[in-house]
Amino acid sequence: MNARNQFPSLCLRLFISVLFGVSVLGIPARAEHWRQFDYGGRIKCMSAGENSVWIGGEKGALRYDVDRELFLRVEKVVNEEDKSIQLAGEIVRDIAVDRRGRVWFACWDKTRGLEGKGITVMNEVRFASFSQGTCELPSDEVYTLCADPQGRVWAGTEKGVAIFDEGQWTTYTTDDGIAQNDAREIAVGPYGRVWCGFWRGVNVYYDDQWWSWERKDSNLFKRVLQGRNSHEDYIYSIVHGKDNRVYCSTKGGISIYDGERWTFERAPIKKYIISSMAIDEEGKLWSSWGGQDQGVSIFNGSKWTKVTQRNTKKGLVSNRAIAVASDRYNRIWIGDRDGRISVRIPDGAPDVVDRALEGWESNSTLRGYPAGSLENQFSTQIQIMEDEWEYSSYDDIPSTQIIAALPEDAVKTDEAPHSSPPVLIAQAGTNPAVKITITVPEELESSIAGSPYEATQEYLDIEGVVTIAKDEIDKIEANGFEAKVPKPVDLGGTLIYTFKASVLVRDIDQIPIVLFDRNGNILGSKEYPVTLKEPEPESTKPDVYFLRPEVTEDQMLITRGQGIPIEIQLTSANRGLVRGLAQDDTGIKDVRLNNQTVEYMVPASPSHLEEAGLEKTGHDIYFDQRFTLQAGDNTILIQVVDYFNNITEIPFSLRVQQALSDSMFYGNNYAMIVGINDYQYWPKLNNAAHDAEGIQELLIEYYKFPKENVFSVFDNDANREGILDAFQKVSRAEKNSRVIIFFAGHGHSTSTRSGKKTGYIIPVDGALSASKTPSADERRTWLSMRDISDQIDEYFQAKHILLIFDSCYSGLLLVDRSGGFEEFGGDDAATADFLELADEFAVEVITAGEQDEKVLDGGPGGHSFFTGALIEALQKGAADTGPNDGVITSQELGAYLMNEIPQLTGGKQHPKYAKLPGFEEDEGLVLFAIGGEE
């Protein structure tokens, strides 16, 4: 082949590579094998995008350009004024690429420790930096970065989650609803929602608000340590699976959210942190183990397998993997703790090679700037591993390093107002030659010379190719909407772009394709005539299919609707959500909810059709509508209309209970609270008085118990007479009242000759018996739990009474009960009408332990484990484990403590919940409306 004929052939090869993703520039694709490289320092992160793979760490950032097959290193480079003209710091902790192709780096310096240096953004080869002192970035200590589909950049910092949008930073903190300020991982999940991982919790941002899960609420974490501030409870990696599930990694396992609930997958290596995860094209999850000598683990949804040096015949350069990424060719990039990189290249994928930039000399002259401002420094630190799995070094395979000096007279731009002046490396030519061609459908391209293309479907999927000399295209619009455009192929100064778009052809007769540069200037345009063929009249009504709403656990599910069983979600703000698909041979004209057109109605995507189990017809509409529900009865009407005005109507009704509050359940509230630390004869306690004070504050401040109705006795005042006096006062509660009795102190048990046990609570001056069989005089200084039960039966008129005992052997109060907690379980309590429960009598008990258990006094936050969890359950709503209805029942509270306390105490303590003996037939439950009274 002569030289003249080689150029068209190369063009064709490049064109095929763009359309089908086949590498034609590098080493030909071959059977599965491995490549190895040396990054040059400790690795901190790896990320793979559409066109590049980035590795960050102690030697700055190293990029592998997937299309050009070359490496580029970016690092901290200081000029004569001691200012960095590239990265703000030596260390790159995380990297994100936004939808405009700009690369964002979380920068740190290593002095005596680690010092945050803010964020640097690279736009091609221009650099700008953001720091706490120059903009609204809340902290220079940036742990994680993420770019979302809307073009926003998210930064997890020490002092909050910061979002860069339209040139401005906005910060969210715990005051705005996030779990903690120091997000350690941020990632985009299904439907563009942004997930933030913290210590013991996850937040999700969508619909302009934050949604959250914490460990105590779900299977987000399995308890791994007793400590409260352990780094093992952080989420270190979040990835979006092919199955639209979200995977969150922590120590020893992965929590998986399927859109409705959490499950926990325990990993085969329990004591190590999963530092990084990646999903390959087959949907398998690759995990690294924090740089420990454990290789890489793969989870296929049901089983784990392991990749090591040994089982890859040393294809994996080291077992000390710390970061992992998967690129568009399904090549798996694995970085180890010591800076070495292994790349698993599957069968048929392009090889990984390095090519130097052509035509760039060390004395290149920048347009408008002095010669020598641009330098190419070549090094030989990239190592290629051949098939024999042995290292060899090649001097002719360099890594390219760009260093750009800042001219003194450079002017700041509006693009990065808080940054150093950008450096212009190359300038576009003027009036470039442009060629626009539609490839799918081919008839649309030919319609320019002949009659208009006659479309049979209202949404027309088109694909095309743009060839342009010199200038780069920032975006391509089809009929005013932005098309999907991959990275172009550079063919000797000519750029080849492909694009895809979906165009609504109803009511238009031309499809304009318009090309724009980065400044919004039009580089070229072309119009294609089209007409929509009118369908034959018909009378068939559209088909409607409903999908389950994708919402968080914070929202309530209504399943009491009549008629068609459509699932509607109700939030605390009485907001409903309905999702579905509509199909019709002639096309869907309108979807209405209560005679209002649905705002969000778009062509159904393959994932929507798959979710509904439907095949694509070409006239598939997806709709997604939020609406307001009123307290009481609601009538909902959904109407789907096709283009011949055939209407499918689906009516249904829902009854919505009005917002609940304690005042709806009780006319008044009373409490008796006892807390004793300083016993006269028994061992002193550390937390009992503080526990009682915490319950007193909770009831008065949060649940608005009247202060004059709360009778508290502490320490020296909590003798037998003082406790009985408070007991007598609280017994005067009216019939429509709620009474809470709380005791924190010592408890004791005795046995009769027949073996029957009796439980006691010990006043501050109660006698300490030296015998296993206390005398009658000694017992008379205590308070019998059996006597307490009898006096409640005889003297109390309040309809709801809940006794809570945080003392040893408190379970003895329940020894006469006939059934366990399960007797009162099931779904009825979670879905019953709360007003009916409030009308029924209830006398119930929650104890800190079983009848033969000593309970633990010490715990986090100055409370016992039991009382600390009790306060958290009632104040933060953790015990609202039913349909998240905003009301905690005594049954839910008991179930929560029975599950939580054994985990917190390592199985040493087992709370109990039951009806008080003698009151088992009462059908009511004590109720707590979360949020108290306003």
XYZ file of C-alpha atoms in Angstrom, residues 204-594:
391
model
C -28.558 10.714 50.211
C -29.267 14.029 48.483
C -32.123 14.181 46.007
C -35.307 16.118 45.495
C -33.462 19.095 47.067
C -33.255 17.522 50.504
C -31.191 15.109 52.588
C -32.295 11.586 53.496
C -30.376 9.531 56.021
C -29.756 6.112 57.469
C -27.784 5.358 60.595
C -26.440 2.072 61.838
C -29.091 1.740 64.496
C -31.870 2.132 61.909
C -30.933 -0.584 59.460
C -28.459 -3.181 58.341
C -26.186 -0.436 57.070
C -23.578 -1.665 59.548
C -23.142 -4.786 61.570
C -21.765 -4.032 65.010
C -18.009 -4.674 64.928
C -16.694 -2.907 68.047
C -18.071 -1.614 71.310
C -16.326 1.762 70.921
C -18.271 4.859 69.880
C -15.537 6.606 67.866
C -13.969 3.758 65.964
C -12.806 4.449 62.423
C -13.961 0.952 61.486
C -17.520 2.301 61.459
C -16.803 4.682 58.580
C -17.991 3.993 55.063
C -14.914 3.960 52.839
C -16.336 3.263 49.403
C -19.729 3.564 47.684
C -20.461 2.183 44.205
C -23.559 1.961 42.012
C -24.109 -1.589 40.780
C -25.400 -2.727 37.403
C -28.519 -3.915 39.232
C -29.237 -0.364 40.493
C -28.203 -1.400 43.968
C -25.913 0.724 46.112
C -22.930 -0.963 47.762
C -21.326 0.626 50.853
C -18.127 -0.842 52.288
C -16.846 -0.722 55.840
C -14.865 -3.100 58.018
C -15.423 -6.752 57.234
C -18.339 -6.462 54.886
C -20.596 -4.606 52.480
C -24.029 -3.109 53.120
C -26.329 -3.263 50.086
C -29.381 -1.053 49.494
C -31.821 -2.340 46.868
C -34.104 0.703 46.849
C -36.239 -0.498 49.740
C -34.123 -2.099 52.427
C -30.570 -2.774 53.569
C -28.852 -6.138 53.701
C -25.376 -6.854 55.018
C -22.959 -9.149 53.165
C -20.200 -10.282 55.485
C -16.899 -10.547 53.644
C -14.615 -13.568 54.016
C -11.929 -11.382 55.666
C -13.665 -9.949 58.724
C -11.034 -7.816 60.427
C -9.885 -5.630 57.516
C -11.327 -2.483 55.979
C -12.629 -2.581 52.407
C -10.874 0.564 51.198
C -11.998 0.612 47.556
C -14.588 -1.038 45.310
C -15.321 -1.174 41.584
C -18.067 -2.774 39.491
C -17.016 -4.526 36.282
C -19.105 -4.871 33.116
C -20.511 -8.193 34.342
C -21.778 -6.559 37.539
C -19.209 -8.226 39.781
C -17.812 -6.247 42.708
C -14.014 -5.967 43.099
C -12.738 -4.999 46.575
C -9.328 -4.086 47.970
C -8.340 -4.564 51.617
C -6.721 -1.312 52.718
C -3.220 -2.218 51.585
C -3.076 -5.374 53.706
C -1.527 -8.537 52.308
C -4.867 -10.014 51.192
C -5.026 -9.494 47.429
C -8.373 -8.512 45.887
C -11.777 -10.086 46.584
C -14.593 -10.425 44.029
C -18.283 -10.698 44.964
C -20.712 -11.936 42.281
C -23.871 -11.387 44.300
C -23.773 -14.666 46.180
C -20.165 -15.898 46.445
C -16.726 -14.433 47.093
C -13.570 -15.321 45.200
C -10.033 -14.072 45.674
C -7.350 -12.734 43.315
C -3.743 -13.003 44.509
C -0.238 -13.110 43.102
C -0.299 -16.852 43.365
C -3.517 -17.633 41.530
C -2.709 -15.127 38.755
C 0.808 -16.519 38.254
C 2.168 -13.203 39.536
C -0.088 -11.255 37.195
C -1.077 -9.308 40.280
C 2.159 -7.548 41.166
C 1.411 -7.446 44.905
C -1.202 -8.647 47.384
C -1.132 -5.267 49.173
C -4.011 -3.813 47.109
C -5.417 -0.517 48.327
C -7.345 0.852 45.311
C -9.269 -0.651 42.392
C -11.034 0.724 39.287
C -12.702 -0.630 36.132
C -12.432 1.192 32.795
C -14.754 1.120 29.776
C -13.002 -1.931 28.275
C -13.613 -3.861 31.525
C -9.914 -3.695 32.320
C -9.422 -3.880 36.097
C -6.781 -1.496 37.504
C -5.393 -2.446 40.906
C -3.028 -0.189 42.862
C -1.030 -1.519 45.794
C 0.141 0.225 48.937
C 3.711 0.554 47.604
C 2.804 2.313 44.343
C 2.709 -0.572 41.907
C -0.201 -0.964 39.488
C -1.568 -4.177 38.011
C -4.025 -4.152 35.106
C -6.121 -7.220 34.316
C -6.928 -7.107 30.599
C -9.802 -9.436 29.661
C -10.005 -11.487 26.490
C -10.539 -9.209 23.476
C -9.862 -5.918 25.260
C -7.143 -3.507 24.000
C -3.743 -3.754 25.614
C -2.414 -0.978 27.864
C 0.601 0.808 26.358
C 2.145 4.278 26.559
C 2.757 6.715 23.725
C 4.629 10.025 23.886
C 2.922 13.186 22.663
C 4.026 13.798 19.120
C 5.273 17.164 17.883
C 5.952 18.691 21.310
C 9.539 19.862 21.683
C 11.179 21.304 24.790
C 11.633 24.673 23.063
C 8.022 24.982 21.902
C 6.721 28.544 21.763
C 3.378 29.337 23.348
C 1.178 31.775 21.495
C 1.692 35.114 23.271
C 4.174 33.807 25.856
C 7.987 33.461 25.942
C 9.754 30.414 24.566
C 10.625 27.745 27.067
C 7.468 28.138 29.150
C 6.423 24.620 28.202
C 8.700 21.699 28.983
C 8.326 18.007 28.260
C 10.209 15.993 30.853
C 10.520 12.357 29.938
C 11.238 9.661 32.496
C 11.466 5.873 32.426
C 9.489 5.055 35.528
C 6.711 3.282 33.605
C 7.414 -0.431 33.543
C 5.697 -2.856 31.154
C 5.377 -6.515 32.084
C 5.567 -8.995 29.220
C 3.830 -12.364 28.934
C 6.544 -14.097 30.937
C 5.410 -11.994 33.946
C 8.861 -10.465 34.387
C 9.723 -6.779 34.660
C 11.543 -5.021 31.870
C 12.133 -1.289 31.418
C 11.857 0.600 28.141
C 13.501 3.972 27.604
C 11.296 4.633 24.586
C 8.065 4.372 26.585
C 8.055 7.585 28.635
C 5.480 9.094 30.956
C 4.750 12.645 29.873
C 4.897 15.441 32.413
C 3.566 18.906 31.582
C 4.941 21.938 33.433
C 3.503 25.349 32.566
C 4.903 28.639 33.873
C 2.557 31.465 34.821
C 3.092 34.748 32.921
C 3.064 37.802 35.166
C 0.527 39.681 33.055
C -2.006 36.875 32.833
C -5.570 37.934 33.619
C -8.026 36.060 35.826
C -11.081 34.664 34.109
C -14.672 34.365 35.265
C -14.453 30.592 34.979
C -12.435 30.262 38.187
C -12.544 33.596 40.010
C -10.738 32.291 43.074
C -7.864 30.688 41.201
C -4.488 31.497 39.801
C -4.503 32.837 36.214
C -4.940 30.055 33.654
C -2.201 29.176 31.176
C -3.191 28.913 27.523
C -1.289 26.030 25.968
C -2.904 26.064 22.537
C -5.354 28.261 20.643
C -8.069 27.234 18.245
C -7.940 28.216 14.602
C -10.590 30.341 12.936
C -13.576 29.216 10.856
C -12.785 25.486 10.922
C -14.183 23.174 8.292
C -17.140 21.218 9.686
C -18.908 18.135 8.360
C -22.067 16.758 10.016
C -23.463 13.367 8.971
C -26.434 11.381 10.323
C -25.645 7.657 10.320
C -28.793 6.303 12.031
C -31.343 6.336 10.519
C -29.586 6.606 7.164
C -32.781 7.840 5.476
C -32.695 11.008 7.602
C -29.357 12.015 6.013
C -30.664 11.377 2.497
C -33.784 13.448 3.180
C -31.742 16.645 2.696
C -31.535 16.062 -1.051
C -35.011 14.526 -1.435
C -38.326 14.460 0.353
C -38.501 14.732 4.173
C -37.791 11.618 6.187
C -41.104 10.099 7.287
C -40.856 8.918 10.909
C -43.326 6.380 12.277
C -42.502 6.977 15.946
C -42.793 10.307 17.715
C -39.428 9.860 19.449
C -36.651 9.395 16.920
C -33.297 7.981 18.054
C -30.515 9.398 15.911
C -26.755 8.892 15.720
C -24.215 10.872 13.796
C -20.584 11.821 13.150
C -18.989 15.266 13.148
C -15.597 15.983 11.560
C -14.002 19.324 12.444
C -10.564 20.787 11.793
C -8.597 22.158 14.770
C -11.399 23.485 16.998
C -12.804 21.336 19.791
C -16.556 21.010 20.251
C -17.923 21.601 23.742
C -21.415 20.275 23.052
C -23.739 19.155 20.260
C -27.446 19.963 20.348
C -30.193 18.125 18.455
C -33.368 20.219 18.213
C -32.206 22.294 21.202
C -31.352 19.368 23.484
C -27.800 18.314 24.326
C -26.657 15.079 22.709
C -24.398 12.470 24.256
C -20.881 12.993 22.894
C -17.881 10.754 23.739
C -14.278 11.971 23.612
C -13.184 12.688 20.026
C -10.516 10.922 18.017
C -7.632 13.204 16.919
C -6.687 12.381 13.346
C -3.691 14.540 12.447
C -5.327 17.780 13.623
C -8.818 16.753 12.515
C -11.209 15.756 15.315
C -13.875 13.091 14.794
C -16.874 13.126 17.154
C -19.792 10.732 17.406
C -23.088 11.690 19.029
C -26.424 10.173 20.015
C -29.727 11.908 20.720
C -33.457 11.276 21.063
C -35.679 13.850 19.334
C -39.424 14.434 19.657
C -40.526 14.874 16.017
C -44.162 15.695 16.673
C -45.067 19.265 15.581
C -41.671 19.946 13.957
C -40.536 19.695 10.335
C -36.768 20.168 10.769
C -34.206 18.587 13.101
C -31.388 21.129 13.569
C -27.944 19.844 14.646
C -25.856 22.683 16.141
C -22.203 22.591 17.297
C -20.889 24.863 20.087
C -17.424 25.707 21.409
C -16.602 26.311 25.085
C -17.579 29.980 24.834
C -21.035 29.200 23.460
C -20.152 30.198 19.893
C -21.738 28.218 17.061
C -19.127 26.286 15.095
C -21.515 24.821 12.564
C -25.077 23.617 12.009
C -27.228 21.546 9.680
C -30.981 20.932 9.365
C -32.652 17.666 8.393
C -36.266 17.679 7.086
C -38.579 15.232 8.869
C -42.291 14.572 9.159
C -44.237 12.303 11.503
C -46.546 9.851 9.779
C -50.004 10.069 11.288
C -51.229 6.708 12.605
C -54.479 5.121 11.478
C -57.450 5.956 13.745
C -58.175 3.297 16.392
C -60.180 2.913 19.602
C -57.867 0.810 21.775
C -57.189 2.298 25.220
C -53.623 2.670 26.472
C -52.076 0.084 28.780
C -50.811 1.266 32.172
C -48.256 -0.462 34.423
C -47.256 0.827 37.857
C -43.748 0.643 39.300
C -42.707 0.648 42.916
C -41.615 4.124 44.055
C -37.903 4.561 44.779
C -37.913 6.282 48.153
C -36.080 6.138 51.451
C -37.029 4.400 54.662
C -38.017 7.796 56.074
C -41.187 7.687 53.994
C -44.335 5.789 54.896
C -45.959 3.191 52.684
C -49.736 3.314 52.347
C -51.304 -0.043 51.498
C -54.898 0.622 52.620
C -56.115 1.986 49.285
C -59.197 0.486 47.662
C -59.504 -0.581 44.052
C -56.352 -1.033 41.991
C -53.452 -1.908 44.363
C -51.141 0.975 43.450
C -48.383 1.607 45.960
C -48.197 5.230 47.062
C -45.540 6.716 49.313
C -46.509 9.269 51.953
C -43.891 11.497 53.553
C -44.172 13.393 56.804
C -45.225 16.369 54.667
C -48.108 14.338 53.176
C -46.404 14.049 49.801
C -47.248 11.057 47.634
C -45.323 9.574 44.724
C -46.560 7.376 41.890
C -44.443 5.873 39.093
C -45.515 3.931 36.036
C -45.356 3.132 32.326
C -47.948 3.702 29.625
C -48.013 2.028 26.191
C -50.180 2.567 23.134
C -49.817 1.763 19.440
C -50.414 5.393 18.450
C -48.483 7.084 21.224
C -49.335 8.644 24.581
C -50.515 12.257 24.451
C -51.125 12.945 28.103
C -50.974 11.473 31.599
C -53.117 13.209 34.215
C -53.431 12.898 37.962
C -56.657 14.409 39.322
